[in-house]
Amino acid sequence: MLIEETRDIATCRALRRVVFIEEQGVSEADEIDDRDEAAIHLLARVEGEAVGSARLLLGEGYGKIGRVCVLRDARGQGIGAALIRAAVARFAQIADLAEVRLGAQTHALGFYQALGFQAFGPIYDDAGIAHRDMALRL
């Protein structure tokens, strides 16, 4: 498995289309926004094939991980955890960031807790899916 920063936004969007739009039923309007160009993108490959991605955005004093996806056939191999660890490591390289945040689908709270994130705030709806905010202090 290889995880690297990429400017291949088209491949990241294609992965997100499969996972979020086709598999989870998120609308295209909710999935596609104008933030991809300003984001840092991580792409996971297995044997040269793109299988997962994550989008990193900068907030005021924090980094935000979003759009984390792994293709169904590649799940259960640690790719999602590797993407999150790579994202945290990338944010740790940026001065003046105190924490990393993300909005977790509620079924994935345990996954992120195992990686050191703590949930805060109420459960909320994002694109028809229950989410809860989480944070990790750097």
C-alpha positions as a Python dict, from the first residue, in 0.01 Angstrom:
ca = {
    (1, 'M'): (0, 0, 0),
    (2, 'L'): (122, 347, -91),
    (3, 'I'): (-30, 671, 36),
    (4, 'E'): (86, 992, -122),
    (5, 'E'): (-17, 1350, -174),
    (6, 'T'): (-168, 1405, -514),
    (7, 'R'): (-305, 1677, -738),
    (8, 'D'): (-500, 1410, -929),
    (9, 'I'): (-833, 1544, -811),
    (10, 'A'): (-1018, 1359, -1088),
    (11, 'T'): (-914, 1022, -946),
    (12, 'C'): (-1006, 1128, -592),
    (13, 'R'): (-1346, 1245, -714),
    (14, 'A'): (-1399, 919, -902),
    (15, 'L'): (-1334, 721, -582),
    (16, 'R'): (-1566, 950, -385),
    (17, 'R'): (-1836, 910, -653),
    (18, 'V'): (-1830, 532, -614),
    (19, 'V'): (-1835, 535, -232),
    (20, 'F'): (-2048, 836, -148),
    (21, 'I'): (-2282, 887, -444),
    (22, 'E'): (-2328, 533, -577),
    (23, 'E'): (-2287, 329, -257),
    (24, 'Q'): (-2417, 562, 15),
    (25, 'G'): (-2671, 761, -187),
    (26, 'V'): (-2522, 1107, -123),
    (27, 'S'): (-2639, 1357, -382),
    (28, 'E'): (-2389, 1490, -634),
    (29, 'A'): (-2472, 1842, -511),
    (30, 'D'): (-2366, 1743, -158),
    (31, 'E'): (-2052, 1560, -269),
    (32, 'I'): (-1904, 1804, -520),
    (33, 'D'): (-1808, 2147, -392),
    (34, 'D'): (-1558, 2422, -469),
    (35, 'R'): (-1303, 2325, -201),
    (36, 'D'): (-1105, 2057, -387),
    (37, 'E'): (-865, 2301, -554),
    (38, 'A'): (-756, 2452, -220),
    (39, 'A'): (-729, 2115, -43),
    (40, 'I'): (-445, 1873, 11),
    (41, 'H'): (-545, 1534, -127),
    (42, 'L'): (-413, 1196, -18),
    (43, 'L'): (-446, 897, -248),
    (44, 'A'): (-406, 534, -142),
    (45, 'R'): (-291, 279, -397),
    (46, 'V'): (-259, -98, -375),
    (47, 'E'): (-54, -261, -651),
    (48, 'G'): (-78, 63, -848),
    (49, 'E'): (-459, 84, -831),
    (50, 'A'): (-626, 381, -661),
    (51, 'V'): (-843, 244, -379),
    (52, 'G'): (-896, 530, -135),
    (53, 'S'): (-856, 900, -71),
    (54, 'A'): (-892, 1176, 185),
    (55, 'R'): (-920, 1553, 158),
    (56, 'L'): (-739, 1786, 398),
    (57, 'L'): (-851, 2145, 454),
    (58, 'L'): (-702, 2414, 674),
    (59, 'G'): (-914, 2599, 927),
    (60, 'E'): (-811, 2865, 1174),
    (61, 'G'): (-579, 2677, 1410),
    (62, 'Y'): (-691, 2333, 1299),
    (63, 'G'): (-681, 2090, 1010),
    (64, 'K'): (-995, 1916, 885),
    (65, 'I'): (-999, 1567, 737),
    (66, 'G'): (-1290, 1497, 507),
    (67, 'R'): (-1413, 1292, 215),
    (68, 'V'): (-1235, 981, 347),
    (69, 'C'): (-1324, 683, 130),
    (70, 'V'): (-1201, 334, 54),
    (71, 'L'): (-1346, 117, -222),
    (72, 'R'): (-1555, -173, -92),
    (73, 'D'): (-1321, -445, -223),
    (74, 'A'): (-1022, -280, -50),
    (75, 'R'): (-1180, -242, 295),
    (76, 'G'): (-1054, -437, 594),
    (77, 'Q'): (-688, -401, 493),
    (78, 'G'): (-600, -101, 710),
    (79, 'I'): (-618, 149, 425),
    (80, 'G'): (-861, 384, 598),
    (81, 'A'): (-648, 390, 915),
    (82, 'A'): (-336, 452, 706),
    (83, 'L'): (-509, 745, 533),
    (84, 'I'): (-604, 898, 869),
    (85, 'R'): (-254, 850, 1012),
    (86, 'A'): (-103, 1009, 699),
    (87, 'A'): (-345, 1302, 725),
    (88, 'V'): (-259, 1361, 1091),
    (89, 'A'): (113, 1341, 1011),
    (90, 'R'): (69, 1590, 727),
    (91, 'F'): (-116, 1836, 951),
    (92, 'A'): (153, 1794, 1219),
    (93, 'Q'): (401, 1944, 970),
    (94, 'I'): (205, 2270, 954),
    (95, 'A'): (292, 2534, 1214),
    (96, 'D'): (20, 2678, 1436),
    (97, 'L'): (-223, 2387, 1408),
    (98, 'A'): (-344, 2275, 1749),
    (99, 'E'): (-577, 1994, 1645),
    (100, 'V'): (-719, 1783, 1367),
    (101, 'R'): (-1097, 1762, 1326),
    (102, 'L'): (-1334, 1552, 1122),
    (103, 'G'): (-1704, 1481, 1088),
    (104, 'A'): (-1746, 1106, 1137),
    (105, 'Q'): (-2040, 900, 1021),
    (106, 'T'): (-2177, 765, 1349),
    (107, 'H'): (-2117, 402, 1251),
    (108, 'A'): (-1744, 488, 1223),
    (109, 'L'): (-1702, 658, 1563),
    (110, 'G'): (-1519, 357, 1709),
    (111, 'F'): (-1282, 347, 1411),
    (112, 'Y'): (-1175, 708, 1471),
    (113, 'Q'): (-1166, 667, 1850),
    (114, 'A'): (-917, 383, 1802),
    (115, 'L'): (-699, 633, 1612),
    (116, 'G'): (-707, 880, 1901),
    (117, 'F'): (-998, 1104, 1808),
    (118, 'Q'): (-1257, 1210, 2066),
    (119, 'A'): (-1619, 1288, 1980),
    (120, 'F'): (-1771, 1622, 2078),
    (121, 'G'): (-2099, 1800, 2019),
    (122, 'P'): (-2432, 1658, 1907),
    (123, 'I'): (-2511, 1413, 1630),
    (124, 'Y'): (-2612, 1598, 1313),
    (125, 'D'): (-2729, 1521, 961),
    (126, 'D'): (-2484, 1566, 674),
    (127, 'A'): (-2612, 1465, 331),
    (128, 'G'): (-2875, 1242, 492),
    (129, 'I'): (-2622, 1052, 706),
    (130, 'A'): (-2582, 1088, 1085),
    (131, 'H'): (-2245, 1239, 1179),
    (132, 'R'): (-2065, 1357, 1491),
    (133, 'D'): (-1764, 1588, 1511),
    (134, 'M'): (-1438, 1450, 1644),
    (135, 'A'): (-1100, 1602, 1728),
    (136, 'L'): (-742, 1497, 1797),
    (137, 'R'): (-498, 1731, 1972),
    (138, 'L'): (-164, 1763, 1795),
}
